[in-house]
Amino acid sequence: MKLVTFRCRGVQSIGKLVGNQVIDLPASDSLIPRTMLELLQSGPAVMARARAIVLEAAVTYPLADVQLDAPIPNPSKYLAIGMNYRKHVEEALAAGIKVPDSQVWFNKQVSCVTGPFDHVHLPIASDKLDYEAELGVVIGRRCRHVSAADAPAMVAGYLVCNDVSVRDWQMRSPTMMLGKSFNTHGPIGPWIVTADEIADPHGLSMRMLVNGELRQEVRTDEMIYDVWDQIAYLSTVMTLEPGDVLATGTPSGVGGAMKPPKFLRVGDVMRVEIDGVGHIENVVVAEPT
Ligand code: ZN
């Protein structure tokens, strides 16, 4: 199932995509809540109701007539792992960054979350804007102390992330948090592909194109710490909640590591594609004053 948060004539709802039609889930079944967070929190019985709705008995809109918002506009957490692809670690090493011997996690503040086709700001405060293609994991069950073996059952689904980064702000502090959290720097989407449709999240091809030029390309099996290890590690520390988003790392090819660096400019179009999941595309605009 492909789950969307969408807007039609200014009203936001959630839906599932069937072909080129968006089924409005709460309009088609009044027992289904109006937000993705509530749907994910409501558990398997309600999810099964969503799954059961067929086009013929549903309120639908053509996909072309709706605006897709971030599938989860308000996650309780958006966490991201750094240095999780070998070649990206090598390019970081070359840039003088120390390579860690354990998982490196940082916050993207949830206020950075934006839609799959929304504008991304070139901040007033920096011209070191960069992209990072990443596979996103959406947690489906409240959990703590999950083993890697049990982790797959905690996943609701997958989406495409661009971990937009402001490199000078990122490097000023070891937490990296500020440089990862500018408003609009968390485009996610275009939908959540439920976990039953992704046989293995480590068998996906992912790429980043900037203005049509291929910048990053990888298979997700090149992760150093796989998705299950990531969930096990994080849940050692904290309770993961339905709707929490984990960005699982970016491969080599970020603009800041190029010689000379190629940072993003106003008008640049970033497109992240993950086969079997979908794509997101965001244009860089000047941050409004
Ligand atoms: Zn990242």
mmCIF file of C-alpha atoms and ligand atoms in Angstrom:
data_model
loop_
_atom_site.group_PDB
_atom_site.id
_atom_site.type_symbol
_atom_site.label_atom_id
_atom_site.label_comp_id
_atom_site.label_asym_id
_atom_site.label_seq_id
_atom_site.Cartn_x
_atom_site.Cartn_y
_atom_site.Cartn_z
ATOM 1 C CA MET A 1 0.000 0.000 0.000
ATOM 2 C CA LYS A 2 1.188 3.518 -0.796
ATOM 3 C CA LEU A 3 -0.027 5.883 1.928
ATOM 4 C CA VAL A 4 -0.172 9.610 1.238
ATOM 5 C CA THR A 5 -0.937 12.790 3.079
ATOM 6 C CA PHE A 6 -2.566 15.027 0.508
ATOM 7 C CA ARG A 7 -4.377 18.277 0.105
ATOM 8 C CA CYS A 8 -7.328 18.887 -2.121
ATOM 9 C CA ARG A 9 -8.890 22.381 -2.327
ATOM 10 C CA GLY A 10 -6.908 23.362 0.739
ATOM 11 C CA VAL A 11 -8.156 20.528 2.944
ATOM 12 C CA GLN A 12 -5.645 17.974 4.176
ATOM 13 C CA SER A 13 -6.485 14.292 4.442
ATOM 14 C CA ILE A 14 -4.768 10.923 4.178
ATOM 15 C CA GLY A 15 -5.176 8.403 1.443
ATOM 16 C CA LYS A 16 -3.871 5.413 -0.381
ATOM 17 C CA LEU A 17 -2.754 5.440 -3.958
ATOM 18 C CA VAL A 18 -4.346 2.965 -6.348
ATOM 19 C CA GLY A 19 -3.057 3.427 -9.877
ATOM 20 C CA ASN A 20 -3.455 7.152 -10.540
ATOM 21 C CA GLN A 21 -6.273 7.563 -8.037
ATOM 22 C CA VAL A 22 -5.971 8.688 -4.443
ATOM 23 C CA ILE A 23 -8.538 7.075 -2.178
ATOM 24 C CA ASP A 24 -9.473 9.458 0.622
ATOM 25 C CA LEU A 25 -9.339 7.030 3.550
ATOM 26 C CA PRO A 26 -11.313 8.854 6.288
ATOM 27 C CA ALA A 27 -13.904 10.029 3.727
ATOM 28 C CA SER A 28 -14.349 6.424 2.609
ATOM 29 C CA ASP A 29 -14.390 4.866 6.090
ATOM 30 C CA SER A 30 -15.316 7.022 9.062
ATOM 31 C CA LEU A 31 -13.394 4.759 11.451
ATOM 32 C CA ILE A 32 -10.116 5.753 9.810
ATOM 33 C CA PRO A 33 -8.494 8.828 11.401
ATOM 34 C CA ARG A 34 -7.657 12.002 9.499
ATOM 35 C CA THR A 35 -3.882 12.118 9.996
ATOM 36 C CA MET A 36 -1.062 9.710 9.169
ATOM 37 C CA LEU A 37 0.270 9.813 12.703
ATOM 38 C CA GLU A 38 -3.102 8.737 14.081
ATOM 39 C CA LEU A 39 -3.413 6.024 11.433
ATOM 40 C CA LEU A 40 0.006 4.625 12.332
ATOM 41 C CA GLN A 41 -0.831 4.836 16.033
ATOM 42 C CA SER A 42 -4.175 3.092 15.627
ATOM 43 C CA GLY A 43 -2.687 -0.325 14.964
ATOM 44 C CA PRO A 44 -3.203 -3.268 12.626
ATOM 45 C CA ALA A 45 -7.012 -3.498 12.754
ATOM 46 C CA VAL A 46 -7.474 0.047 11.428
ATOM 47 C CA MET A 47 -4.634 -0.452 8.934
ATOM 48 C CA ALA A 48 -6.466 -3.557 7.698
ATOM 49 C CA ARG A 49 -9.594 -1.444 7.133
ATOM 50 C CA ALA A 50 -7.532 0.965 5.037
ATOM 51 C CA ARG A 51 -6.133 -1.944 3.083
ATOM 52 C CA ALA A 52 -9.605 -3.362 2.433
ATOM 53 C CA ILE A 53 -11.103 -0.254 0.799
ATOM 54 C CA VAL A 54 -11.572 -0.748 -2.921
ATOM 55 C CA LEU A 55 -11.786 1.959 -5.578
ATOM 56 C CA GLU A 56 -15.414 1.183 -6.414
ATOM 57 C CA ALA A 57 -16.580 1.939 -2.856
ATOM 58 C CA ALA A 58 -14.356 4.909 -2.171
ATOM 59 C CA VAL A 59 -14.118 8.682 -2.340
ATOM 60 C CA THR A 60 -11.308 9.287 -4.821
ATOM 61 C CA TYR A 61 -9.344 12.046 -6.514
ATOM 62 C CA PRO A 62 -7.026 11.844 -9.505
ATOM 63 C CA LEU A 63 -3.426 12.032 -8.258
ATOM 64 C CA ALA A 64 -2.843 14.943 -10.648
ATOM 65 C CA ASP A 65 -5.534 16.983 -8.850
ATOM 66 C CA VAL A 66 -4.077 16.789 -5.346
ATOM 67 C CA GLN A 67 -0.997 18.228 -3.676
ATOM 68 C CA LEU A 68 1.145 15.682 -1.873
ATOM 69 C CA ASP A 69 2.345 16.836 1.540
ATOM 70 C CA ALA A 70 4.991 15.132 3.633
ATOM 71 C CA PRO A 71 3.436 11.724 4.356
ATOM 72 C CA ILE A 72 4.085 12.370 8.052
ATOM 73 C CA PRO A 73 4.021 16.160 8.471
ATOM 74 C CA ASN A 74 4.555 15.955 12.239
ATOM 75 C CA PRO A 75 6.671 12.988 13.333
ATOM 76 C CA SER A 76 7.688 12.962 16.976
ATOM 77 C CA LYS A 77 11.276 12.275 15.900
ATOM 78 C CA TYR A 78 13.328 12.614 12.746
ATOM 79 C CA LEU A 79 16.695 10.979 13.371
ATOM 80 C CA ALA A 80 19.471 10.469 10.867
ATOM 81 C CA ILE A 81 22.635 8.394 10.835
ATOM 82 C CA GLY A 82 25.872 9.837 9.490
ATOM 83 C CA MET A 83 28.749 8.068 7.747
ATOM 84 C CA ASN A 84 26.837 4.895 6.981
ATOM 85 C CA TYR A 85 28.121 4.120 3.484
ATOM 86 C CA ARG A 86 31.741 3.107 3.035
ATOM 87 C CA LYS A 87 32.506 5.401 0.111
ATOM 88 C CA HIS A 88 30.901 8.360 1.856
ATOM 89 C CA VAL A 89 33.119 7.638 4.872
ATOM 90 C CA GLU A 90 36.142 7.708 2.539
ATOM 91 C CA GLU A 91 35.171 11.102 1.135
ATOM 92 C CA ALA A 92 34.563 12.386 4.667
ATOM 93 C CA LEU A 93 37.989 11.092 5.717
ATOM 94 C CA ALA A 94 39.547 12.951 2.806
ATOM 95 C CA ALA A 95 37.789 16.081 4.069
ATOM 96 C CA GLY A 96 39.418 15.613 7.492
ATOM 97 C CA ILE A 97 36.436 14.173 9.357
ATOM 98 C CA LYS A 98 37.217 11.478 11.930
ATOM 99 C CA VAL A 99 35.634 8.113 11.151
ATOM 100 C CA PRO A 100 33.496 6.802 14.000
ATOM 101 C CA ASP A 101 33.587 3.257 15.368
ATOM 102 C CA SER A 102 29.909 3.201 16.307
ATOM 103 C CA GLN A 103 26.647 4.513 14.869
ATOM 104 C CA VAL A 104 26.571 8.324 14.687
ATOM 105 C CA TRP A 105 23.064 9.717 15.110
ATOM 106 C CA PHE A 106 21.871 13.281 14.959
ATOM 107 C CA ASN A 107 18.553 15.058 15.081
ATOM 108 C CA LYS A 108 16.843 16.693 12.228
ATOM 109 C CA GLN A 109 14.411 18.880 14.141
ATOM 110 C CA VAL A 110 10.913 17.906 13.050
ATOM 111 C CA SER A 111 10.172 21.503 12.047
ATOM 112 C CA CYS A 112 12.393 20.918 8.988
ATOM 113 C CA VAL A 113 9.960 18.384 7.509
ATOM 114 C CA THR A 114 8.471 19.455 4.189
ATOM 115 C CA GLY A 115 6.631 17.941 1.249
ATOM 116 C CA PRO A 116 8.062 15.740 -1.486
ATOM 117 C CA PHE A 117 7.770 18.459 -4.142
ATOM 118 C CA ASP A 118 8.049 21.573 -1.975
ATOM 119 C CA HIS A 119 10.682 24.273 -2.251
ATOM 120 C CA VAL A 120 13.888 24.013 -0.245
ATOM 121 C CA HIS A 121 15.421 27.232 1.053
ATOM 122 C CA LEU A 122 18.922 28.414 0.319
ATOM 123 C CA PRO A 123 19.364 29.966 3.764
ATOM 124 C CA ILE A 124 20.097 33.625 4.263
ATOM 125 C CA ALA A 125 22.786 32.488 6.724
ATOM 126 C CA SER A 126 24.830 30.273 4.381
ATOM 127 C CA ASP A 127 25.775 29.443 0.807
ATOM 128 C CA LYS A 128 27.011 25.919 1.715
ATOM 129 C CA LEU A 129 23.761 24.111 0.904
ATOM 130 C CA ASP A 130 24.085 20.421 0.064
ATOM 131 C CA TYR A 131 21.965 17.346 -0.636
ATOM 132 C CA GLU A 132 21.956 13.773 0.703
ATOM 133 C CA ALA A 133 19.858 11.015 -0.868
ATOM 134 C CA GLU A 134 18.669 8.576 1.792
ATOM 135 C CA LEU A 135 16.259 5.732 2.354
ATOM 136 C CA GLY A 136 13.790 6.658 5.099
ATOM 137 C CA VAL A 137 12.288 4.182 7.533
ATOM 138 C CA VAL A 138 8.951 4.853 9.207
ATOM 139 C CA ILE A 139 8.381 3.199 12.571
ATOM 140 C CA GLY A 140 5.026 1.458 12.892
ATOM 141 C CA ARG A 141 4.988 0.278 16.483
ATOM 142 C CA ARG A 142 5.899 1.783 19.831
ATOM 143 C CA CYS A 143 8.996 -0.116 20.853
ATOM 144 C CA ARG A 144 12.033 -0.191 23.124
ATOM 145 C CA HIS A 145 14.950 -2.640 23.419
ATOM 146 C CA VAL A 146 14.256 -4.278 20.085
ATOM 147 C CA SER A 147 16.758 -6.834 18.795
ATOM 148 C CA ALA A 148 17.891 -6.653 15.196
ATOM 149 C CA ALA A 149 15.988 -9.900 14.636
ATOM 150 C CA ASP A 150 12.741 -8.349 15.870
ATOM 151 C CA ALA A 151 13.263 -4.973 14.186
ATOM 152 C CA PRO A 152 11.516 -5.750 10.864
ATOM 153 C CA ALA A 153 8.177 -6.084 12.676
ATOM 154 C CA MET A 154 8.544 -2.526 14.023
ATOM 155 C CA VAL A 155 8.627 -0.930 10.555
ATOM 156 C CA ALA A 156 5.480 0.530 9.006
ATOM 157 C CA GLY A 157 7.147 1.290 5.699
ATOM 158 C CA TYR A 158 9.668 3.250 3.691
ATOM 159 C CA LEU A 159 9.960 6.594 1.987
ATOM 160 C CA VAL A 160 12.470 8.750 0.147
ATOM 161 C CA CYS A 161 14.454 11.348 2.099
ATOM 162 C CA ASN A 162 16.746 14.179 1.143
ATOM 163 C CA ASP A 163 18.807 15.002 4.234
ATOM 164 C CA VAL A 164 19.425 18.578 3.098
ATOM 165 C CA SER A 165 22.476 19.931 4.907
ATOM 166 C CA VAL A 166 24.102 23.286 5.517
ATOM 167 C CA ARG A 167 27.734 22.238 5.721
ATOM 168 C CA ASP A 168 29.282 25.192 7.555
ATOM 169 C CA TRP A 169 26.595 25.109 10.249
ATOM 170 C CA GLN A 170 26.849 21.300 10.396
ATOM 171 C CA MET A 171 30.599 21.399 11.058
ATOM 172 C CA ARG A 172 30.487 24.105 13.716
ATOM 173 C CA SER A 173 29.287 21.692 16.357
ATOM 174 C CA PRO A 174 29.797 17.951 16.904
ATOM 175 C CA THR A 175 26.036 17.425 17.245
ATOM 176 C CA MET A 176 25.578 18.509 13.589
ATOM 177 C CA MET A 177 22.004 19.330 14.556
ATOM 178 C CA LEU A 178 21.749 22.976 13.489
ATOM 179 C CA GLY A 179 23.180 22.374 10.031
ATOM 180 C CA LYS A 180 20.656 19.593 9.499
ATOM 181 C CA SER A 181 17.594 21.407 10.752
ATOM 182 C CA PHE A 182 16.963 24.553 8.733
ATOM 183 C CA ASN A 183 13.302 24.991 7.868
ATOM 184 C CA THR A 184 12.376 23.112 4.655
ATOM 185 C CA HIS A 185 15.508 20.913 4.846
ATOM 186 C CA GLY A 186 13.588 17.707 5.469
ATOM 187 C CA PRO A 187 11.697 16.818 2.294
ATOM 188 C CA ILE A 188 10.219 13.308 2.593
ATOM 189 C CA GLY A 189 7.834 11.244 0.539
ATOM 190 C CA PRO A 190 6.239 11.011 -1.892
ATOM 191 C CA TRP A 191 4.353 8.359 0.134
ATOM 192 C CA ILE A 192 4.970 5.613 2.643
ATOM 193 C CA VAL A 193 5.350 2.289 0.871
ATOM 194 C CA THR A 194 4.209 -0.226 3.468
ATOM 195 C CA ALA A 195 6.781 -2.765 4.570
ATOM 196 C CA ASP A 196 4.933 -5.737 3.039
ATOM 197 C CA GLU A 197 5.771 -4.332 -0.419
ATOM 198 C CA ILE A 198 9.519 -4.060 0.207
ATOM 199 C CA ALA A 199 10.970 -7.555 0.469
ATOM 200 C CA ASP A 200 14.324 -6.238 1.701
ATOM 201 C CA PRO A 201 15.167 -2.567 2.329
ATOM 202 C CA HIS A 202 18.803 -3.462 1.653
ATOM 203 C CA GLY A 203 18.161 -4.433 -1.947
ATOM 204 C CA LEU A 204 17.129 -1.035 -3.301
ATOM 205 C CA SER A 205 18.830 1.169 -5.884
ATOM 206 C CA MET A 206 18.963 4.825 -4.931
ATOM 207 C CA ARG A 207 20.207 7.884 -6.766
ATOM 208 C CA MET A 208 20.400 11.666 -6.530
ATOM 209 C CA LEU A 209 20.187 13.865 -9.588
ATOM 210 C CA VAL A 210 20.832 17.591 -9.547
ATOM 211 C CA ASN A 211 19.460 19.332 -12.631
ATOM 212 C CA GLY A 212 19.341 15.894 -14.248
ATOM 213 C CA GLU A 213 23.025 15.162 -13.550
ATOM 214 C CA LEU A 214 23.683 11.951 -11.637
ATOM 215 C CA ARG A 215 25.512 12.811 -8.392
ATOM 216 C CA GLN A 216 24.909 9.822 -6.105
ATOM 217 C CA GLU A 217 24.087 6.218 -6.931
ATOM 218 C CA VAL A 218 24.170 3.227 -4.622
ATOM 219 C CA ARG A 219 22.468 0.033 -3.613
ATOM 220 C CA THR A 220 21.242 0.104 -0.044
ATOM 221 C CA ASP A 221 23.093 -3.136 0.743
ATOM 222 C CA GLU A 222 26.229 -0.984 0.940
ATOM 223 C CA MET A 223 25.109 0.410 4.295
ATOM 224 C CA ILE A 224 27.623 -0.187 7.097
ATOM 225 C CA TYR A 225 24.900 -0.561 9.758
ATOM 226 C CA ASP A 226 21.760 -1.998 8.233
ATOM 227 C CA VAL A 227 18.217 -0.865 9.056
ATOM 228 C CA TRP A 228 17.733 -3.566 11.696
ATOM 229 C CA ASP A 229 20.982 -2.693 13.483
ATOM 230 C CA GLN A 230 19.907 0.946 13.449
ATOM 231 C CA ILE A 231 16.556 0.217 15.094
ATOM 232 C CA ALA A 232 18.209 -2.047 17.677
ATOM 233 C CA TYR A 233 20.794 0.609 18.516
ATOM 234 C CA LEU A 234 18.359 3.518 18.788
ATOM 235 C CA SER A 235 15.821 1.530 20.785
ATOM 236 C CA THR A 236 18.527 0.716 23.327
ATOM 237 C CA VAL A 237 18.308 4.391 24.226
ATOM 238 C CA MET A 238 14.788 5.580 23.539
ATOM 239 C CA THR A 239 11.244 4.506 22.859
ATOM 240 C CA LEU A 240 10.525 4.678 19.152
ATOM 241 C CA GLU A 241 7.021 5.802 18.296
ATOM 242 C CA PRO A 242 4.741 5.169 15.324
ATOM 243 C CA GLY A 243 5.538 7.742 12.666
ATOM 244 C CA ASP A 244 9.131 8.332 13.759
ATOM 245 C CA VAL A 245 11.344 8.741 10.710
ATOM 246 C CA LEU A 246 14.891 7.402 10.435
ATOM 247 C CA ALA A 247 17.144 8.527 7.585
ATOM 248 C CA THR A 248 19.541 5.656 7.042
ATOM 249 C CA GLY A 249 22.587 7.406 5.616
ATOM 250 C CA THR A 250 23.823 8.814 2.341
ATOM 251 C CA PRO A 251 26.368 7.402 -0.102
ATOM 252 C CA SER A 252 29.318 9.214 -1.674
ATOM 253 C CA GLY A 253 28.812 12.042 -4.133
ATOM 254 C CA VAL A 254 27.635 14.910 -1.967
ATOM 255 C CA GLY A 255 28.400 18.327 -3.444
ATOM 256 C CA GLY A 256 30.513 19.502 -0.533
ATOM 257 C CA ALA A 257 33.005 16.652 -1.044
ATOM 258 C CA MET A 258 33.626 17.474 -4.706
ATOM 259 C CA LYS A 259 36.776 19.238 -5.798
ATOM 260 C CA PRO A 260 36.002 22.047 -6.065
ATOM 261 C CA PRO A 261 32.822 21.782 -3.946
ATOM 262 C CA LYS A 262 29.546 22.093 -5.835
ATOM 263 C CA PHE A 263 27.043 23.605 -3.454
ATOM 264 C CA LEU A 264 23.429 24.138 -4.413
ATOM 265 C CA ARG A 265 22.221 27.384 -5.910
ATOM 266 C CA VAL A 266 18.844 29.000 -6.368
ATOM 267 C CA GLY A 267 16.971 27.227 -9.163
ATOM 268 C CA ASP A 268 18.742 23.874 -8.750
ATOM 269 C CA VAL A 269 16.432 20.864 -8.910
ATOM 270 C CA MET A 270 17.226 17.968 -6.587
ATOM 271 C CA ARG A 271 15.637 14.638 -7.391
ATOM 272 C CA VAL A 272 16.030 11.544 -5.225
ATOM 273 C CA GLU A 273 14.864 8.234 -6.660
ATOM 274 C CA ILE A 274 14.608 4.881 -4.919
ATOM 275 C CA ASP A 275 13.457 1.991 -7.086
ATOM 276 C CA GLY A 276 10.338 0.409 -5.664
ATOM 277 C CA VAL A 277 9.668 3.383 -3.384
ATOM 278 C CA GLY A 278 9.328 6.464 -5.598
ATOM 279 C CA HIS A 279 10.952 9.842 -6.075
ATOM 280 C CA ILE A 280 10.897 13.294 -4.536
ATOM 281 C CA GLU A 281 11.914 16.473 -6.338
ATOM 282 C CA ASN A 282 12.636 19.815 -4.734
ATOM 283 C CA VAL A 283 13.685 23.134 -6.213
ATOM 284 C CA VAL A 284 16.070 25.410 -4.321
ATOM 285 C CA VAL A 285 14.717 28.916 -3.726
ATOM 286 C CA ALA A 286 16.084 31.852 -1.765
ATOM 287 C CA GLU A 287 14.885 31.862 1.827
ATOM 288 C CA PRO A 288 12.191 34.517 1.989
ATOM 289 C CA THR A 289 13.240 37.621 3.881
HETATM 290 ZN ZN ZN B 1 22.386 12.236 6.023
#
